[in-house]
Amino acid sequence: MSKLRILAVNLCRLILALTFILSGYVKAIDPLGTQYKLKDYAAALHLAEYIPDWITLTGAIALAMTEFALGMFMLFAIQRRLVSKFTTAMMVVMTLITVWIFIANPVKDCGCFGDAIKLTNGETLLKNIVLLAAAIVTMLRPMDMGRLISKSNQWIVTNYSLIYIVCTSVYCLYALPTFDFRPYHIGANIKKGMEIPEGAEQPEFETTFILKKNGQTREFTLDNYPDSTWEFVDSKTIQTRQGYEPPIHDFSLTDTETGEDITENVLNHKGYTFLLISRSLAYADDSNFGDIDQIYEYATEYKIPFYCVTASTDKDINRWRDLTGAEYPFCTADETTLKTIIRSNPGLLLLKDATIIGKWSHNQLPDTEELTASPDKLPIGQQTDDGVTSKLIKVLLTFLLPLTVLTIADRIWAWSKWVRNKEKKESDKIFQIFKNKRKMRKKIVAGNWKMNLNLQDGVALAKEINEALVAEKPNCEVIICTPFIHLASVAQVLDQNVVALGAENCADKVKGAYTGEVSAEMVKSTGAQYVILGHSERRQYYHETAEILKEKVDLALANGLKILFCCGETLEERKAEKQNEVVKAELEGSVFHLDAEAWKNIVIAYEPIWAIGTGMTATSDQAEEMLAYIRSIVAEKYGQEAAEETSILYGGSCKASNAPELFSKPNIDGGLIGGASLKCADFKGIIDAWKK
Ligand code: PEP
């Protein structure tokens, strides 16, 4: 349904666009013709005498420009809302005017398409009703009109269209209309244009007779004409059928000297004839009279008839003679006919055997220096019109081609932008998934009390931490890992939903004669949930090897403990850039043998040995780099998803002051805290870093 609606809206938009472009263009190439039409309308409203010519001419150009621009804006879907509203408003006005001309018939042709397409008033009304309906459709759904050009490049189309149409109007005013749709175009034979073909429809007339008898007056037609007792008073004849009207029906020339009709003489002349056409010599441009006189001299030399054809009075003809020294003969013709023949005052016509072979505006008269031979030997004597095809090619090259290139370039650019956006959205989505995953994996702050605090102090600290965090819920999981002797007592004072409990170690044996050792089972029985394994201090001072740690890991997991597994390199190893290698070996040696299910109970703590308890902290970038590396090797082993779900902590001189910076890194999921976990305030300060 919505596809159908979009199709309908765009069809309406296309109809409007093409109609407006065509009507604007044909008006623009013939500004004088459009002006004459506006004057016809003004005359029908009895306003002609109040409106000066410059207003009607400016109005003609403005009208052409408005229609052409609206058409272009519609076509390219520029300012869709505004343009569709404006078009509808314009169509309302146009339709009302055509209702008026349909009813009152003040003008024969609406002039919508200049001389290019002539419509009857009925056809114009129908056309405008269709266009009004189309405009309303576009106004109701302006955003359904798909853009042909991106918003950022619309100004190019807008300015280019406006400049093009104004330049076209001005050029055609200076020269002549580029396309001549009138019956007097180059190549037209005037004599042929006046012929009425055999069998053509004849006009029909009806005469009404007004007769009188015994003081009574009545009207009769030929069909019911009464007897001779009725006395004739008057008769009226009206035309009831138009009949065939030849394209040229008003070409008649009268010699001003003799008063003779010289139409036949001119049209029957074999060879060339110059006609200088001036609808009004009073308003004719006299700036080129020198050239005109030279052309007359040339015509005289080669015995070519030359007439000035005008609709002017004798007074104006004499004034022109005085002004320009014109010696050529003058003849008169109908003013409208002269306006139709050439849109220039004066303008020059060259006929050959009654065919128009050349037409020049007074601004572009033939170059007199080239008039050195009879016309048949010169370009002037050949038909000078370029032909419609070559004119269309010129329009194509000057207007359509640049616009088409622009549109294609714009569409390619818009398409590549769309692809880039799509790719960005895709990567944003992946990043979002990654971020969500990060949100999904546990953020942890774990304390490692090491061998500090007696039982009472330990319990007191545990209580304090518990109270503080119960009162102000942390944004992460909190674990405190205590010496064995604290575990059972601390378990009593902790709310393990808020603060979980862990041991710092467990034995690598299940049970038995291992004096001084504490098994994983024992740890679990205290209520602890976690155990730290692989801490560097245990590796260093108690020589816990990868194999021993592997045993401990297995036993801890077997007893339901979760493991904070530590790894990290010495300063020498880092200096030798062996940190990745060392960490990988530690993980491979003790935890990478686990299956995926068991892996879910592993939290990794990266603790560079050189940073533990030394006050030297790895920079957040160093830590991030290593944690990203650990995640990548976890991904290699357990897959991307498992890696994204594994919490990896940083440990080594982490404090409340550097925790926010460290925790802001995407791969750092929290910290394993030694020294700073021995005071509630310090520890809480680190926990609160997750709130920042
Ligand atoms: C630790 O021993 O796990 C540790 C990180 O210690 P500290 O925070 O004191 O460097």
XYZ file of C-alpha atoms and ligand atoms in Angstrom:
702
model
C 0.000 0.000 0.000
C 2.715 2.462 1.003
C 4.750 1.507 -2.098
C 1.698 2.242 -4.248
C 1.209 5.556 -2.468
C 4.845 6.542 -2.992
C 4.541 5.597 -6.655
C 1.394 7.732 -7.025
C 2.988 10.740 -5.291
C 6.085 10.503 -7.458
C 4.022 10.140 -10.618
C 2.136 13.339 -9.685
C 5.462 15.025 -8.946
C 6.854 13.981 -12.336
C 3.760 15.200 -14.210
C 3.940 18.550 -12.409
C 7.702 18.853 -12.840
C 7.727 18.149 -16.568
C 4.696 20.362 -17.230
C 6.144 23.275 -15.279
C 9.591 22.908 -16.847
C 8.077 22.827 -20.351
C 5.695 25.729 -19.776
C 8.407 27.782 -18.051
C 10.940 27.065 -20.800
C 8.677 27.897 -23.749
C 7.715 31.147 -22.030
C 11.358 31.950 -21.297
C 12.497 31.480 -24.902
C 9.792 33.856 -26.081
C 9.543 36.607 -23.458
C 7.857 38.996 -25.875
C 5.240 36.395 -26.815
C 4.552 35.836 -23.105
C 4.348 39.588 -22.614
C 1.787 39.877 -25.439
C -0.285 37.163 -23.773
C -0.182 38.968 -20.427
C -1.262 42.106 -22.217
C -4.209 40.183 -23.722
C -5.271 39.215 -20.207
C -4.826 42.794 -19.008
C -6.898 44.029 -21.964
C -9.643 41.520 -21.150
C -9.748 43.012 -17.653
C -9.667 46.553 -19.101
C -6.358 47.172 -17.348
C -4.040 47.294 -20.364
C -3.711 51.058 -20.436
C -2.730 51.171 -16.750
C 0.062 48.639 -16.946
C 3.305 49.834 -18.546
C 5.167 47.540 -20.930
C 8.142 47.075 -18.630
C 5.849 45.588 -15.990
C 4.314 43.075 -18.381
C 7.757 42.179 -19.755
C 9.248 41.741 -16.277
C 6.134 39.780 -15.313
C 6.601 37.527 -18.358
C 10.210 36.729 -17.414
C 9.277 36.275 -13.744
C 6.431 33.931 -14.666
C 8.707 31.853 -16.900
C 11.345 31.745 -14.192
C 8.856 30.764 -11.469
C 7.327 27.953 -13.510
C 10.698 26.611 -14.642
C 12.178 26.795 -11.140
C 9.136 25.115 -9.566
C 9.386 22.358 -12.162
C 13.088 21.861 -11.426
C 12.525 21.927 -7.656
C 9.743 19.361 -8.035
C 11.920 17.180 -10.243
C 14.852 17.243 -7.822
C 12.594 17.257 -4.729
C 14.149 20.441 -3.366
C 12.388 22.048 -0.376
C 9.628 19.481 -0.790
C 7.135 20.874 1.730
C 7.422 24.495 0.654
C 7.527 23.783 -3.074
C 4.491 21.473 -3.024
C 2.511 24.101 -1.081
C 3.583 26.872 -3.432
C 2.766 24.742 -6.484
C -0.684 23.983 -5.106
C -1.319 27.677 -4.403
C -0.182 28.511 -7.929
C -2.410 25.823 -9.436
C -5.411 27.125 -7.453
C -4.872 30.586 -8.963
C -4.271 29.166 -12.470
C -7.353 26.969 -12.270
C -9.529 29.903 -11.200
C -8.196 31.917 -14.145
C -8.949 29.074 -16.533
C -12.474 28.702 -15.114
C -12.887 32.376 -15.962
C -11.472 32.090 -19.499
C -13.530 28.940 -20.067
C -16.749 30.727 -19.100
C -16.096 34.263 -20.353
C -13.784 33.409 -23.289
C -11.760 36.637 -23.055
C -8.725 35.066 -24.790
C -8.692 32.348 -27.439
C -5.649 30.532 -26.115
C -4.499 30.491 -22.505
C -0.824 30.816 -23.502
C 0.277 28.161 -20.985
C 2.750 26.678 -23.433
C 3.448 29.796 -25.488
C 3.165 29.018 -29.180
C 4.496 25.484 -28.732
C 1.213 23.814 -27.807
C -2.108 25.511 -28.354
C -4.969 24.408 -26.149
C -8.598 25.418 -26.246
C -9.930 27.005 -23.071
C -11.795 23.777 -22.276
C -8.612 21.704 -22.660
C -6.710 24.186 -20.495
C -9.305 23.909 -17.742
C -9.142 20.132 -17.827
C -5.319 20.224 -17.785
C -5.293 22.558 -14.785
C -7.778 20.443 -12.838
C -5.489 17.422 -13.330
C -2.417 19.444 -12.323
C -4.211 20.883 -9.283
C -5.135 17.372 -8.143
C -1.512 16.265 -8.645
C -0.246 19.290 -6.689
C -2.611 18.514 -3.794
C -1.324 14.913 -3.723
C 2.290 16.125 -3.477
C 1.323 18.658 -0.821
C -0.306 15.952 1.292
C 2.735 13.640 1.115
C 5.712 15.869 0.289
C 8.216 13.587 1.996
C 7.261 10.672 -0.258
C 9.020 12.474 -3.097
C 12.453 10.865 -3.308
C 15.400 13.242 -3.542
C 17.368 13.318 -6.801
C 20.105 15.355 -5.213
C 21.421 15.556 -1.681
C 20.478 18.512 0.452
C 24.018 19.837 0.521
C 24.135 20.101 -3.294
C 20.632 21.474 -3.812
C 21.939 25.019 -3.988
C 23.828 24.122 -7.169
C 20.661 22.938 -8.951
C 18.698 25.910 -7.603
C 21.173 28.554 -8.722
C 22.026 26.831 -11.970
C 18.338 26.530 -12.951
C 17.551 30.143 -12.062
C 20.635 31.538 -13.809
C 20.023 29.351 -16.861
C 16.399 30.376 -17.297
C 17.048 34.097 -16.739
C 19.976 34.017 -19.200
C 17.804 32.157 -21.714
C 15.099 34.833 -21.414
C 17.556 37.694 -21.727
C 19.325 36.090 -24.690
C 16.052 35.400 -26.515
C 15.002 38.972 -25.881
C 18.270 40.256 -27.338
C 18.329 37.807 -30.231
C 15.213 35.844 -31.206
C 13.456 32.870 -29.594
C 15.765 29.860 -29.894
C 12.827 27.678 -30.888
C 10.297 29.276 -33.216
C 6.903 27.596 -32.949
C 5.080 30.246 -34.997
C 3.875 29.770 -38.593
C 6.541 32.264 -39.729
C 9.505 30.153 -38.666
C 12.571 29.763 -40.876
C 11.759 27.294 -43.622
C 8.049 28.207 -43.695
C 6.602 29.097 -47.078
C 4.138 31.920 -46.529
C 2.154 31.160 -49.657
C 1.746 27.508 -48.722
C 0.858 28.504 -45.172
C -2.054 30.514 -46.547
C -3.496 27.728 -48.667
C -6.779 26.083 -47.740
C -6.643 22.422 -48.723
C -9.387 21.073 -50.908
C -12.332 19.644 -48.971
C -11.301 21.518 -45.816
C -14.098 22.240 -43.384
C -15.922 25.413 -44.330
C -17.062 27.976 -41.773
C -20.842 28.124 -41.209
C -22.916 31.197 -40.510
C -26.491 31.754 -39.385
C -28.403 34.872 -40.263
C -31.361 36.123 -38.260
C -33.838 38.569 -39.886
C -35.754 41.130 -37.875
C -39.112 41.903 -39.518
C -42.061 44.112 -38.536
C -45.824 43.821 -39.109
C -48.712 45.770 -37.498
C -46.314 47.337 -34.980
C -45.060 43.872 -33.915
C -41.306 43.029 -34.371
C -40.140 39.376 -34.674
C -36.997 37.447 -35.568
C -36.929 34.846 -38.378
C -34.370 32.564 -39.966
C -34.218 31.403 -43.572
C -36.148 28.293 -42.568
C -39.201 30.144 -41.299
C -38.950 33.349 -43.357
C -42.528 34.798 -43.508
C -44.528 36.197 -46.453
C -44.097 39.646 -47.947
C -46.615 41.237 -45.578
C -43.684 41.501 -43.105
C -41.467 44.507 -43.475
C -37.642 44.031 -43.216
C -35.999 45.937 -40.329
C -32.524 44.441 -39.828
C -30.472 41.242 -39.994
C -27.719 39.668 -37.810
C -25.198 37.074 -38.979
C -23.258 34.939 -36.553
C -20.643 32.253 -37.259
C -21.852 28.878 -36.011
C -18.864 26.786 -37.108
C -15.223 27.783 -37.203
C -14.171 25.984 -40.370
C -10.557 25.331 -41.384
C -8.214 28.218 -40.708
C -4.841 28.016 -42.473
C -1.756 28.587 -40.276
C -1.125 31.880 -42.056
C -4.402 33.696 -42.563
C -3.513 37.275 -41.873
C -0.580 38.082 -44.129
C -1.557 41.114 -46.198
C 0.697 43.965 -47.353
C -0.548 47.374 -48.538
C 1.763 49.859 -50.230
C 1.666 53.120 -48.276
C 2.290 55.223 -51.411
C -0.265 53.720 -53.756
C -2.623 52.053 -51.271
C -2.357 48.888 -53.422
C -2.336 45.374 -51.989
C 1.158 44.096 -52.841
C 0.858 40.743 -51.034
C 0.733 38.731 -54.267
C 3.631 40.703 -55.800
C 5.823 39.964 -52.834
C 4.870 36.301 -52.502
C 5.069 35.600 -56.241
C 8.462 37.224 -56.638
C 11.043 34.733 -57.864
C 14.208 35.138 -55.860
C 15.072 37.025 -52.730
C 13.040 39.712 -50.907
C 14.024 41.572 -47.751
C 11.233 42.516 -45.342
C 12.167 44.879 -42.551
C 9.413 44.256 -40.015
C 8.458 46.829 -37.435
C 5.152 46.486 -35.636
C 5.574 50.064 -34.422
C 8.150 52.472 -35.769
C 7.405 54.819 -32.889
C 8.829 52.243 -30.472
C 11.373 50.661 -32.826
C 14.998 50.529 -31.765
C 16.866 52.907 -34.064
C 20.373 52.122 -32.876
C 21.157 49.894 -35.870
C 19.625 51.982 -38.637
C 23.038 52.388 -40.283
C 23.266 48.634 -40.823
C 19.700 48.535 -42.081
C 20.452 51.274 -44.615
C 23.536 49.386 -45.810
C 21.523 46.202 -46.241
C 19.017 48.246 -48.266
C 21.861 49.573 -50.423
C 23.097 46.002 -50.892
C 19.568 44.897 -51.863
C 19.306 47.762 -54.372
C 22.672 46.872 -55.866
C 21.617 43.267 -56.445
C 18.060 44.227 -57.418
C 16.491 42.525 -54.440
C 13.128 43.984 -53.409
C 13.294 45.541 -49.912
C 10.200 46.677 -48.001
C 9.672 47.970 -44.553
C 6.470 46.408 -43.294
C 4.855 48.201 -40.382
C 1.571 48.811 -38.618
C 2.568 52.410 -37.938
C 0.805 55.604 -38.895
C 2.086 57.824 -41.737
C 3.332 60.199 -39.093
C 5.484 57.561 -37.483
C 6.722 56.356 -40.887
C 7.802 59.884 -41.788
C 9.451 60.323 -38.424
C 11.431 57.128 -39.025
C 12.413 58.329 -42.501
C 13.649 61.612 -41.067
C 15.441 59.918 -38.220
C 17.209 57.182 -40.173
C 17.317 58.526 -43.707
C 15.423 55.443 -44.847
C 14.906 55.352 -48.597
C 13.236 51.967 -48.797
C 9.523 51.674 -49.554
C 7.012 51.151 -46.744
C 3.932 49.003 -46.643
C 1.473 48.283 -43.878
C 0.209 45.069 -42.319
C -1.758 44.000 -39.257
C 0.141 44.679 -36.007
C -0.607 41.278 -34.478
C 0.639 39.605 -37.660
C 3.886 41.560 -37.472
C 4.302 40.660 -33.785
C 3.834 37.041 -34.792
C 6.292 37.183 -37.702
C 9.286 38.355 -35.663
C 9.911 39.079 -31.966
C 12.093 42.076 -32.634
C 11.248 45.662 -33.401
C 12.579 46.101 -35.981
C 13.582 42.684 -37.292
C 14.724 41.547 -40.697
C 13.305 38.744 -42.820
C 14.786 37.312 -45.987
C 12.375 35.471 -48.273
C 13.248 33.327 -51.212
C 10.313 32.415 -53.415
C 8.003 33.239 -50.460
C 9.936 30.934 -48.120
C 11.485 32.493 -45.026
C 15.179 31.606 -45.209
C 16.574 34.084 -42.699
C 15.372 35.976 -39.647
C 17.445 38.485 -37.662
C 16.811 40.616 -34.627
C 17.970 44.210 -34.998
C 20.741 43.315 -32.543
C 22.074 40.556 -34.778
C 21.682 41.843 -38.308
C 23.809 40.207 -41.051
C 27.351 41.490 -41.116
C 27.291 44.207 -43.816
C 30.987 43.739 -44.581
C 30.259 40.251 -45.810
C 27.574 41.406 -48.236
C 29.895 41.420 -51.234
C 28.037 39.215 -53.713
C 24.528 38.220 -54.621
C 22.791 36.302 -51.780
C 22.864 32.951 -53.574
C 26.666 33.083 -53.331
C 26.714 34.037 -49.674
C 25.739 32.247 -46.468
C 22.989 34.842 -45.970
C 21.206 33.469 -49.050
C 21.085 29.958 -47.609
C 18.553 28.872 -45.029
C 20.110 29.974 -41.709
C 18.134 28.001 -39.177
C 20.143 25.434 -37.236
C 17.312 22.948 -37.184
C 15.495 21.599 -34.146
C 17.929 18.720 -33.553
C 20.991 20.904 -33.307
C 19.115 23.333 -31.037
C 18.041 20.469 -28.799
C 21.654 19.268 -28.660
C 22.710 22.758 -27.561
C 20.121 22.721 -24.749
C 21.309 19.240 -23.852
C 24.945 20.311 -23.674
C 24.409 23.599 -21.892
C 21.762 22.590 -19.384
C 20.879 18.935 -19.164
C 24.384 17.483 -19.443
C 25.985 19.449 -16.565
C 22.938 18.736 -14.411
C 22.986 15.053 -15.269
C 26.717 14.827 -14.489
C 26.100 16.628 -11.199
C 23.199 14.340 -10.335
C 25.175 11.180 -11.124
C 28.186 12.411 -9.127
C 25.907 13.357 -6.249
C 24.118 10.014 -6.299
C 27.447 8.123 -6.302
C 28.601 10.269 -3.403
C 25.299 9.735 -1.530
C 25.512 6.007 -2.190
C 29.084 5.744 -0.921
C 28.065 7.788 2.131
C 25.185 5.412 2.700
C 27.560 2.436 2.445
C 29.986 4.142 4.849
C 27.152 4.879 7.278
C 25.943 1.328 7.030
C 29.413 0.034 7.743
C 29.733 2.439 10.646
C 26.373 1.327 12.008
C 27.522 -2.276 11.678
C 30.765 -1.535 13.534
C 28.846 0.558 16.096
C 26.595 -2.423 16.563
C 29.592 -4.699 17.087
C 31.087 -2.136 19.468
C 27.739 -1.954 21.268
C 27.623 -5.744 21.547
C 31.161 -5.601 22.878
C 30.167 -2.884 25.341
C 27.095 -4.812 26.389
C 29.230 -7.900 26.821
C 31.533 -5.839 28.967
C 28.518 -4.807 30.965
C 27.541 -8.435 31.178
C 30.880 -9.607 32.546
C 31.422 -9.083 36.188
C 33.260 -6.010 37.405
C 35.197 -7.034 40.459
C 37.228 -5.398 43.200
C 38.968 -8.033 45.316
C 41.067 -7.412 48.421
C 44.080 -9.531 49.271
C 44.901 -9.052 52.919
C 48.023 -11.220 52.631
C 49.577 -11.987 56.036
C 48.170 -8.987 57.832
C 45.714 -8.340 60.700
C 45.030 -10.565 63.653
C 41.658 -12.238 63.981
C 40.017 -9.405 65.907
C 41.338 -6.705 63.594
C 40.397 -8.754 60.576
C 36.855 -9.318 61.761
C 36.558 -5.639 62.664
C 37.740 -4.590 59.179
C 35.423 -7.100 57.520
C 32.519 -5.747 59.566
C 33.372 -2.178 58.642
C 33.616 -2.980 54.950
C 30.392 -4.947 55.102
C 28.517 -2.146 56.805
C 29.816 0.478 54.427
C 28.829 -1.519 51.382
C 25.462 -2.626 52.693
C 24.702 1.041 53.371
C 25.889 2.109 49.919
C 25.574 -0.695 47.417
C 28.702 -1.079 45.273
C 28.587 -1.009 41.470
C 30.705 -4.142 41.250
C 31.255 -7.455 42.924
C 33.435 -7.089 46.051
C 35.541 -9.912 47.438
C 37.810 -9.940 50.443
C 40.415 -12.662 50.536
C 41.712 -13.240 54.045
C 44.207 -15.522 55.801
C 42.782 -18.969 56.623
C 42.289 -18.231 60.286
C 39.922 -15.328 59.533
C 37.702 -17.123 57.097
C 35.130 -18.740 59.370
C 34.772 -15.704 61.617
C 34.662 -13.200 58.770
C 32.071 -15.327 56.998
C 29.825 -14.735 60.004
C 29.935 -10.960 59.704
C 29.604 -10.624 55.931
C 26.478 -10.318 53.854
C 27.901 -12.373 51.001
C 25.380 -10.934 48.559
C 27.325 -7.700 48.966
C 30.827 -8.798 49.983
C 32.031 -12.231 48.991
C 34.697 -14.095 50.903
C 37.811 -15.779 49.554
C 40.982 -17.488 50.766
C 44.493 -16.517 49.726
C 45.570 -20.092 49.012
C 44.661 -23.751 49.307
C 46.603 -27.018 49.291
C 47.509 -29.021 46.234
C 46.445 -32.182 48.004
C 43.003 -33.415 48.840
C 43.679 -34.248 52.481
C 45.947 -36.215 54.776
C 49.304 -35.909 56.435
C 50.312 -32.472 55.134
C 51.113 -30.576 58.271
C 50.273 -26.883 58.077
C 48.235 -27.156 54.870
C 44.573 -26.166 54.357
C 42.625 -28.018 51.710
C 40.166 -26.567 49.218
C 37.415 -28.529 50.926
C 38.289 -26.884 54.252
C 38.268 -23.462 52.665
C 34.883 -24.103 51.160
C 33.552 -25.314 54.512
C 34.241 -21.894 56.096
C 31.723 -20.269 53.791
C 34.303 -18.835 51.405
C 33.445 -18.757 47.696
C 36.773 -17.771 46.171
C 40.430 -18.635 46.431
C 43.447 -16.748 45.103
C 45.827 -19.065 43.254
C 49.085 -18.375 41.432
C 49.928 -15.194 43.331
C 53.513 -14.165 42.530
C 54.461 -14.183 46.192
C 53.486 -17.860 46.454
C 55.265 -18.665 43.216
C 58.360 -16.774 44.394
C 58.600 -17.603 48.103
C 56.933 -21.011 48.204
C 58.094 -22.196 44.815
C 54.652 -22.969 43.512
C 55.173 -24.228 40.004
C 52.699 -24.311 37.164
C 52.102 -28.020 37.880
C 51.380 -27.452 41.602
C 49.029 -24.613 40.698
C 47.275 -26.832 38.183
C 46.562 -29.328 40.998
C 45.287 -26.544 43.242
C 43.073 -25.174 40.481
C 41.507 -28.585 39.910
C 40.937 -29.174 43.618
C 39.473 -25.716 44.187
C 37.038 -26.156 41.324
C 36.201 -29.667 42.449
C 35.212 -28.190 45.832
C 33.010 -25.504 44.348
C 35.388 -22.585 44.780
C 35.815 -19.881 42.197
C 39.409 -18.931 41.414
C 41.162 -15.591 41.210
C 44.103 -16.801 39.146
C 47.130 -14.508 39.153
C 49.731 -14.129 36.445
C 52.383 -11.555 35.639
C 55.972 -10.970 34.631
C 59.039 -9.730 36.499
C 60.689 -6.427 35.687
C 63.495 -8.209 33.833
C 61.007 -10.100 31.755
C 59.193 -6.899 30.852
C 62.434 -5.192 30.003
C 63.196 -8.137 27.751
C 59.680 -7.697 26.303
C 58.775 -11.205 27.319
C 55.646 -10.312 29.300
C 53.202 -11.836 26.827
C 55.182 -15.021 26.582
C 55.453 -15.339 30.400
C 51.779 -14.693 31.046
C 50.713 -17.070 28.297
C 52.918 -19.819 29.708
C 51.478 -19.297 33.210
C 47.930 -19.594 31.954
C 48.705 -22.524 29.682
C 50.523 -24.270 32.520
C 47.780 -24.014 35.118
C 44.347 -23.103 33.785
C 44.087 -23.603 30.028
C 43.580 -27.340 30.519
C 40.104 -26.595 31.902
C 37.019 -27.254 29.865
C 34.686 -24.425 28.872
C 32.263 -25.138 31.694
C 34.999 -25.060 34.357
C 36.454 -21.916 32.762
C 33.351 -19.995 33.788
C 34.665 -20.119 37.403
C 37.964 -18.459 36.570
C 38.728 -14.784 37.138
C 42.166 -13.751 35.925
C 44.237 -11.167 37.758
C 47.180 -9.754 35.842
C 49.732 -8.563 38.370
C 53.083 -7.440 37.023
C 55.442 -8.469 39.785
C 57.372 -5.214 39.509
C 54.204 -3.321 40.439
C 53.137 -5.347 43.461
C 53.596 -3.473 46.686
C 56.251 -1.304 45.084
C 54.202 1.814 44.485
C 55.009 1.414 40.778
C 51.840 1.008 38.835
C 51.643 -0.187 35.296
C 50.199 2.643 33.213
C 46.590 2.175 32.262
C 47.725 1.677 28.642
C 50.252 -0.989 29.642
C 47.623 -2.745 31.743
C 44.998 -2.436 29.002
C 47.415 -3.789 26.417
C 48.203 -6.845 28.514
C 44.567 -7.494 29.492
C 43.538 -7.240 25.839
C 46.257 -9.742 25.031
C 45.080 -12.118 27.779
C 41.512 -11.808 26.455
C 42.751 -12.613 22.971
C 44.491 -15.808 24.100
C 41.417 -16.783 26.119
C 39.411 -16.207 22.912
C 41.828 -18.438 20.999
C 41.333 -21.144 23.578
C 37.668 -20.817 24.588
C 36.176 -18.709 21.805
C 35.284 -15.021 21.510
C 32.117 -15.264 23.528
C 33.803 -16.954 26.517
C 36.614 -14.373 26.312
C 34.090 -11.529 26.379
C 32.526 -13.044 29.467
C 35.775 -13.601 31.372
C 36.531 -11.003 34.028
C 40.176 -9.944 33.937
C 41.520 -7.768 36.746
C 44.604 -5.655 37.162
C 46.669 -5.815 40.356
C 49.722 -3.875 41.459
C 49.717 -0.703 43.550
C 46.137 0.046 42.609
C 44.723 2.931 44.703
C 41.613 5.090 44.839
C 43.548 7.744 42.910
C 44.485 5.592 39.897
C 41.581 3.148 39.896
C 39.179 5.338 37.805
C 41.774 5.707 35.044
C 42.566 1.982 35.083
C 38.930 0.894 35.229
C 38.008 3.182 32.316
C 39.892 0.882 29.951
C 37.639 -1.479 28.011
C 39.475 -4.670 28.959
C 40.084 -3.923 32.652
C 37.214 -5.380 34.628
C 38.439 -4.385 38.071
C 41.353 -4.839 40.445
C 43.054 -7.182 42.878
C 44.111 -4.938 45.710
C 46.825 -5.646 48.254
C 47.920 -2.807 50.514
C 44.938 -0.611 49.836
C 42.501 -3.308 50.918
C 43.595 -3.119 54.550
C 41.734 0.082 55.300
C 38.029 0.355 54.698
C 38.199 3.904 53.354
C 41.028 3.082 50.910
C 39.310 -0.078 49.747
C 35.942 1.648 49.336
C 37.612 4.450 47.410
C 38.723 1.876 44.838
C 35.293 0.191 44.801
C 33.692 3.596 44.180
C 35.822 4.021 41.060
C 33.167 1.934 39.318
C 30.658 4.665 40.090
C 32.634 7.277 38.179
C 48.644 -8.004 45.427
O 49.500 -8.430 46.221
O 47.828 -8.720 44.905
C 48.686 -6.589 45.148
C 48.136 -6.115 44.076
O 49.344 -5.800 46.042
P 49.422 -4.189 46.060
O 48.054 -3.702 45.679
O 49.801 -3.826 47.407
O 50.429 -3.843 45.035
